[in-house]
Coordinates of C-alpha atoms and ligand atoms in Angstrom, one line a residue:
M70 CA 0.0 0.0 0.0
E71 CA 3.1 2.3 0.3
K72 CA 2.6 3.3 -3.3
Y73 CA -0.7 4.9 -2.5
V74 CA 0.6 7.2 0.2
S75 CA 1.8 9.9 -2.3
Y76 CA -1.7 9.9 -3.9
V77 CA -3.2 10.1 -0.4
T78 CA -0.9 13.1 0.5
E79 CA -1.8 14.9 -2.7
Q80 CA -5.5 14.5 -2.0
I81 CA -5.1 15.7 1.6
V82 CA -3.2 18.8 0.4
N83 CA -5.8 19.6 -2.2
L84 CA -8.7 19.0 0.2
C85 CA -7.0 21.2 2.9
R86 CA -6.7 24.0 0.4
T87 CA -10.4 23.7 -0.5
P88 CA -12.4 25.8 2.0
S89 CA -15.2 23.8 3.6
P90 CA -16.4 25.0 7.0
S91 CA -19.5 23.1 8.1
G92 CA -22.4 24.5 6.1
F93 CA -20.2 25.7 3.2
T94 CA -18.9 22.4 1.8
K95 CA -20.0 22.4 -1.9
R96 CA -16.5 22.8 -3.2
A97 CA -15.3 19.9 -1.2
Q98 CA -18.3 17.8 -2.3
R99 CA -17.4 18.6 -6.0
Y100 CA -13.8 17.7 -5.4
L101 CA -14.7 14.3 -3.9
I102 CA -17.3 13.5 -6.6
D103 CA -14.7 14.3 -9.3
A104 CA -11.9 12.3 -7.6
L105 CA -14.2 9.2 -7.1
T106 CA -15.5 9.5 -10.6
S107 CA -12.0 9.6 -12.1
L108 CA -11.2 6.4 -10.1
G109 CA -14.1 4.8 -12.0
Y110 CA -16.8 4.9 -9.3
S111 CA -20.3 6.4 -9.3
P112 CA -20.7 8.6 -6.2
K113 CA -24.0 10.2 -5.2
L114 CA -24.9 13.3 -3.2
T115 CA -27.4 12.9 -0.3
N116 CA -29.9 15.7 0.4
K117 CA -27.7 17.2 3.1
G118 CA -24.6 16.9 0.9
S119 CA -22.8 13.8 2.1
V120 CA -21.0 12.0 -0.7
L121 CA -21.9 8.3 -0.8
V122 CA -20.2 5.7 -3.0
N123 CA -20.1 1.9 -3.2
I124 CA -16.6 0.5 -3.9
G125 CA -17.6 -3.1 -4.4
G126 CA -17.6 -6.5 -2.7
N127 CA -20.4 -8.8 -1.6
G128 CA -21.8 -9.9 1.7
P129 CA -22.8 -7.8 4.7
G130 CA -22.5 -4.0 4.3
L131 CA -19.6 -2.1 5.9
I132 CA -19.6 1.7 5.7
L133 CA -16.4 3.7 6.2
T134 CA -17.0 7.4 6.9
A135 CA -14.8 10.5 7.1
H136 CA -15.8 14.1 7.3
V137 CA -14.6 16.9 5.0
D138 CA -16.3 19.7 6.9
T139 CA -14.0 21.7 9.1
L140 CA -13.9 24.4 11.7
G141 CA -14.4 27.9 10.6
L142 CA -16.2 31.2 11.4
M143 CA -19.3 33.1 10.3
V144 CA -19.8 36.8 10.2
R145 CA -21.9 37.6 13.3
A146 CA -22.1 41.4 12.8
V147 CA -20.5 44.3 10.8
K148 CA -19.3 46.7 13.4
S149 CA -19.6 50.5 13.1
N150 CA -15.8 50.9 12.5
G151 CA -15.9 48.5 9.5
R152 CA -14.5 45.5 11.5
L153 CA -16.3 42.2 11.6
R154 CA -17.5 40.4 14.7
F155 CA -17.5 36.6 14.2
T156 CA -19.1 33.5 15.6
H157 CA -17.5 30.0 15.7
I158 CA -18.4 27.1 13.5
G159 CA -17.3 24.1 15.5
G160 CA -15.3 24.2 18.8
F161 CA -11.8 25.6 19.3
P162 CA -10.0 28.0 21.6
D163 CA -9.8 31.6 20.2
N164 CA -6.0 31.8 20.7
Y165 CA -5.7 29.1 17.9
I166 CA -7.0 31.6 15.4
E167 CA -5.3 34.8 16.6
T168 CA -3.4 36.6 13.8
E169 CA -4.6 34.0 11.3
N170 CA -5.4 35.1 7.7
C171 CA -8.9 34.3 6.5
T172 CA -11.3 34.6 3.6
V173 CA -14.8 36.0 3.9
I174 CA -17.1 34.4 1.3
T175 CA -20.3 36.3 0.6
R176 CA -23.6 34.7 -0.4
E177 CA -23.0 36.2 -3.9
G178 CA -19.7 34.3 -4.1
K179 CA -17.4 37.2 -3.7
E180 CA -14.3 36.7 -1.6
F181 CA -12.4 39.1 0.6
S182 CA -9.2 38.5 2.5
G183 CA -8.7 39.6 6.1
T184 CA -6.9 38.8 9.4
I185 CA -8.3 37.7 12.8
Q186 CA -6.8 40.1 15.3
L187 CA -7.1 41.1 18.9
I188 CA -8.9 44.5 19.1
N189 CA -6.1 47.1 19.4
P190 CA -3.3 44.6 18.9
A191 CA -0.2 46.8 18.5
A192 CA 2.4 45.9 21.1
H193 CA 3.8 49.5 20.9
V194 CA 0.4 50.9 21.9
R195 CA -1.0 48.5 24.4
R196 CA 0.6 46.9 27.5
D197 CA -1.9 44.3 28.6
I198 CA -1.9 42.1 25.4
P199 CA -0.8 38.9 27.2
D200 CA -3.5 39.2 29.8
V201 CA -6.5 39.9 27.5
K202 CA -9.0 37.0 27.3
R203 CA -9.2 35.7 23.7
D204 CA -12.9 35.6 22.7
D205 CA -15.2 37.1 20.1
T206 CA -15.7 40.3 22.2
N207 CA -12.0 41.0 22.2
M208 CA -11.1 39.8 18.7
E209 CA -12.3 40.8 15.3
I210 CA -11.8 40.3 11.6
V211 CA -9.8 43.1 9.9
L212 CA -10.6 43.2 6.2
D213 CA -7.9 43.9 3.6
E214 CA -10.1 46.7 2.2
K215 CA -10.2 50.5 2.8
V216 CA -13.3 50.4 4.9
K217 CA -13.9 52.6 7.9
T218 CA -17.7 52.3 8.5
K219 CA -20.4 49.7 8.5
E220 CA -21.8 51.2 5.3
D221 CA -18.4 50.7 3.6
V222 CA -18.4 47.0 4.4
E223 CA -22.0 46.6 3.4
A224 CA -21.2 48.2 0.1
L225 CA -18.7 45.3 -0.6
G226 CA -21.7 42.9 -0.2
I227 CA -20.5 41.5 3.2
S228 CA -23.2 40.9 5.8
A229 CA -24.0 38.7 8.8
G230 CA -24.3 35.1 7.8
D231 CA -21.3 35.1 5.4
F232 CA -18.9 32.2 5.9
V233 CA -15.3 32.8 6.9
A234 CA -12.6 30.2 6.0
L235 CA -9.3 30.0 7.9
D236 CA -6.0 29.9 6.0
P237 CA -5.1 26.2 6.3
R238 CA -1.3 26.9 5.8
T239 CA -0.8 23.5 4.4
V240 CA 2.8 22.3 4.2
A241 CA 4.0 18.8 3.2
T242 CA 7.7 18.4 4.1
E243 CA 10.2 16.3 2.2
N244 CA 10.5 13.9 5.2
G245 CA 6.9 13.0 5.4
F246 CA 5.2 15.5 7.8
I247 CA 2.0 17.2 6.8
K248 CA 1.2 20.4 8.7
S249 CA -2.1 22.1 8.2
R250 CA -5.4 23.2 9.7
H251 CA -8.2 20.8 9.1
L252 CA -6.2 17.5 8.9
D253 CA -9.2 16.7 11.1
D254 CA -10.6 15.1 9.1
K255 CA -9.2 15.7 5.6
A256 CA -6.3 13.4 6.4
S257 CA -8.8 10.5 6.7
S258 CA -10.8 11.7 3.7
G259 CA -7.6 11.5 1.7
I260 CA -7.0 8.0 3.1
L261 CA -10.4 6.8 2.0
L262 CA -9.7 8.1 -1.5
G263 CA -6.4 6.2 -1.5
L264 CA -8.3 3.1 -0.3
A265 CA -10.8 3.4 -3.1
K266 CA -7.9 3.7 -5.6
A267 CA -6.2 0.6 -4.2
V268 CA -9.4 -1.4 -4.2
K269 CA -9.8 -0.8 -7.9
A270 CA -6.1 -1.1 -8.9
E271 CA -5.2 -4.1 -6.8
K272 CA -8.6 -5.9 -7.2
L273 CA -8.6 -6.4 -3.4
P274 CA -10.6 -9.5 -2.4
L275 CA -13.3 -7.7 -0.4
T276 CA -15.2 -9.9 2.1
R277 CA -18.0 -7.4 2.6
N278 CA -20.0 -4.9 0.5
I279 CA -18.0 -1.7 1.1
W280 CA -19.4 1.8 1.1
L281 CA -17.7 5.1 1.7
L282 CA -19.6 8.1 3.1
F283 CA -18.0 11.5 3.3
T284 CA -20.0 13.6 5.7
M285 CA -20.5 17.4 5.9
Y286 CA -21.6 18.3 9.4
E287 CA -19.4 16.4 11.8
E288 CA -17.9 19.4 13.5
V289 CA -21.4 20.5 14.5
G290 CA -22.5 17.1 15.6
H291 CA -24.9 15.6 13.0
G292 CA -22.7 14.7 10.0
G293 CA -23.2 10.9 10.4
S294 CA -26.8 11.0 11.4
S295 CA -28.2 10.1 8.0
G296 CA -27.4 9.1 4.4
Y297 CA -26.9 5.4 4.8
P298 CA -27.8 2.7 2.2
E299 CA -29.7 -0.4 3.0
G300 CA -27.9 -3.5 4.3
I301 CA -25.2 -2.0 6.5
S302 CA -24.2 -3.9 9.6
E303 CA -20.9 -2.4 10.5
M304 CA -19.6 1.2 10.5
I305 CA -16.1 2.5 11.0
S306 CA -15.6 6.2 11.4
V307 CA -12.2 7.1 10.0
D308 CA -11.3 10.2 11.9
M309 CA -8.2 11.7 13.5
G310 CA -6.5 9.9 16.4
A311 CA -6.1 12.2 19.4
V312 CA -2.5 12.9 20.5
G313 CA -1.4 14.3 23.9
D314 CA -1.1 13.9 27.6
D315 CA -1.2 10.2 28.6
L316 CA -2.4 8.9 25.2
E317 CA -0.1 6.5 23.2
T318 CA -1.1 7.7 19.7
D319 CA 1.4 9.8 17.8
E320 CA 1.6 11.0 14.2
Y321 CA 3.2 7.8 13.0
K322 CA 0.6 5.4 14.2
V323 CA -3.0 4.4 13.4
S324 CA -5.0 5.0 16.5
I325 CA -7.8 2.6 17.5
C326 CA -10.3 4.4 19.8
A327 CA -11.8 2.2 22.5
K328 CA -13.9 4.9 24.1
D329 CA -14.5 8.6 23.7
S330 CA -16.7 11.1 25.6
H331 CA -19.8 9.4 24.2
G332 CA -18.8 6.0 25.5
P333 CA -17.2 2.7 24.3
Y334 CA -17.1 1.5 20.7
D335 CA -18.4 -1.9 19.7
Y336 CA -16.5 -4.6 21.5
D337 CA -16.1 -7.2 18.7
L338 CA -15.3 -4.8 16.0
T339 CA -12.7 -2.9 18.1
T340 CA -11.1 -6.1 19.3
R341 CA -10.9 -7.4 15.7
L342 CA -9.2 -4.1 14.6
I343 CA -6.7 -4.5 17.4
Q344 CA -6.0 -8.2 16.5
L345 CA -5.4 -7.3 12.8
A346 CA -3.1 -4.4 13.8
K347 CA -1.1 -6.7 16.0
E348 CA -1.0 -9.6 13.5
K349 CA 0.2 -7.4 10.7
K350 CA 2.7 -5.7 13.0
L351 CA 1.4 -2.2 12.2
Q352 CA 2.4 0.8 14.3
Y353 CA -0.8 1.3 16.3
A354 CA -2.1 2.4 19.6
V355 CA -5.4 1.8 21.5
D356 CA -6.5 5.0 23.2
I357 CA -9.3 6.7 25.0
Y358 CA -10.1 10.2 23.7
P359 CA -11.3 12.3 26.6
F360 CA -13.1 15.1 24.6
Y361 CA -14.3 13.6 21.3
G362 CA -17.4 12.5 19.4
S363 CA -17.6 10.8 16.0
D364 CA -19.9 10.2 13.0
A365 CA -20.4 6.6 14.2
E366 CA -21.9 7.9 17.4
A367 CA -24.1 10.3 15.5
A368 CA -25.4 7.3 13.5
L369 CA -26.1 5.2 16.6
S370 CA -27.8 8.2 18.3
A371 CA -29.9 8.6 15.2
G372 CA -31.1 5.0 15.7
Y373 CA -29.0 2.9 13.3
D374 CA -28.3 -0.6 14.4
Y375 CA -24.7 -0.9 13.6
K376 CA -21.5 -2.3 15.1
H377 CA -19.3 0.7 15.3
G378 CA -15.7 1.5 15.5
L379 CA -13.3 4.5 15.2
I380 CA -9.7 4.5 13.8
G381 CA -7.5 7.2 12.2
P382 CA -4.1 8.6 11.8
G383 CA -2.6 10.4 14.8
V384 CA -3.1 14.1 14.4
A385 CA -1.2 16.4 16.9
A386 CA -2.4 19.8 18.0
S387 CA -6.0 19.0 17.0
H388 CA -8.3 21.9 16.2
G389 CA -5.2 24.1 16.0
Y390 CA -2.3 24.0 13.5
E391 CA -2.3 20.3 13.2
R392 CA 0.4 17.8 12.2
T393 CA 0.5 14.2 11.0
H394 CA 3.0 12.0 9.1
K395 CA 3.0 9.7 6.1
E396 CA 3.6 6.7 8.4
G397 CA 0.4 7.4 10.2
L398 CA -1.4 7.6 6.9
L399 CA 0.1 4.4 5.7
N400 CA -0.7 2.5 9.0
T401 CA -4.3 3.6 8.8
L402 CA -4.5 2.6 5.1
L403 CA -3.0 -0.8 5.9
L404 CA -5.5 -1.4 8.8
L405 CA -8.4 -0.5 6.6
K406 CA -7.2 -2.8 3.8
E407 CA -6.8 -5.7 6.3
Y408 CA -10.3 -5.2 7.7
I409 CA -12.1 -5.0 4.4
T410 CA -10.4 -8.2 3.2
S411 CA -10.6 -10.1 6.5
P412 CA -12.9 -13.0 7.0
I413 CA -16.2 -12.3 8.8
L414 CA -16.1 -13.9 12.2
Ligands
ZN540 ZN1 -12.9 15.0 13.1

C-alpha cells in the first residue's frame, strides 16, 4: 500500500486547500465527486450533501466514513468601524486563530481576505496584550479593504451570515510530515480516496460490500446522522487519532479508539481491529479520547443498528495548526485494507 501514500498526500493537500467550514462544503463535495468518478466509481450526493459511494464487494455491508467539513467562522455582525464580529463554526480556543489570515465568502460568491486580530493589537500601543482573554468580544476580523464604517463594508456585499474560511497553511515536508489546519478530518478523507484507488487497482478480495460516506456536518455534531444505504451492519468512522497527555497515539501510528466522551465502541469490531493491527505488525495504539465524538456515534444516536468503530491517523495539536506524518497515513490505510479483506467472524 506504500505506493498509494503519495496519492493520499496529494488528496489531503488539495482538500485542505479547498475551504469547507461546516455549512459551506459544496467545493469539497465537488472535489470528492470528481476524484471518485475519475477512479471509476459512481458517487452520489445525499440531500444534506454527504458523498456516498459503493466501492464493491459482496456480503454484509460495511460503511467507512470520514468528514470533510471543518472548523471555521461566520460573520456575526458588521461593526460601526468596519471590522467584523465573528461566531465560531465548531469548537476551538480563540487563541488558535489569533493573527490567522482568513477569507470572507459572501452569499453572492465574492471573496475578501482579512486577518483575525485582537482588538487594538499593537504591542507598541498596548501593554496588557498577554492578559486579555481571547474571545469574540476582544477579537475581530480586519478586512484587507479600505473600509472605515459599517456602510463601507455593506457596500462590498458583506453581511451577517457570510462564511469565513481560515487559512489552512498546508505544508508537506520532504521527510513526510503534513502540517495544516483541518487535517481533522481531511487526512482521513484522503486515506479513503487512497483506499478506493487501491481497491480498484489491486482488485482487493473484499469480504464485505463496502461503502464510503464523506460527511459534511461532523464538526457541528450531526454529520453521520443520515445518508446510509440499506444492508449496512458495520460502520467504521475514520477520523483523526487524538495525541497528547497520557495517550499512546502519535503522528506515525494508526489510532484505535476504545472509548471517547460518548462511551465505548463496539467490543467485537474494536477487538478485531486491534487483532489485525497486532498480526500485521502495524504501528498502532489503542486509546481513550477524553473530549471527542464521531460520526459513528451520530449514526447510533440517530437510531442505526450498527456495530461501530473508530480509527484514524494520529493528528497532533488538534483543532489548531495540526500535524500528521505519512507513516500514520500508511498504517491507517493498511489497517483498513486488512479489515475490508478479513474473514467475517
Ligand atoms: Zn474529526
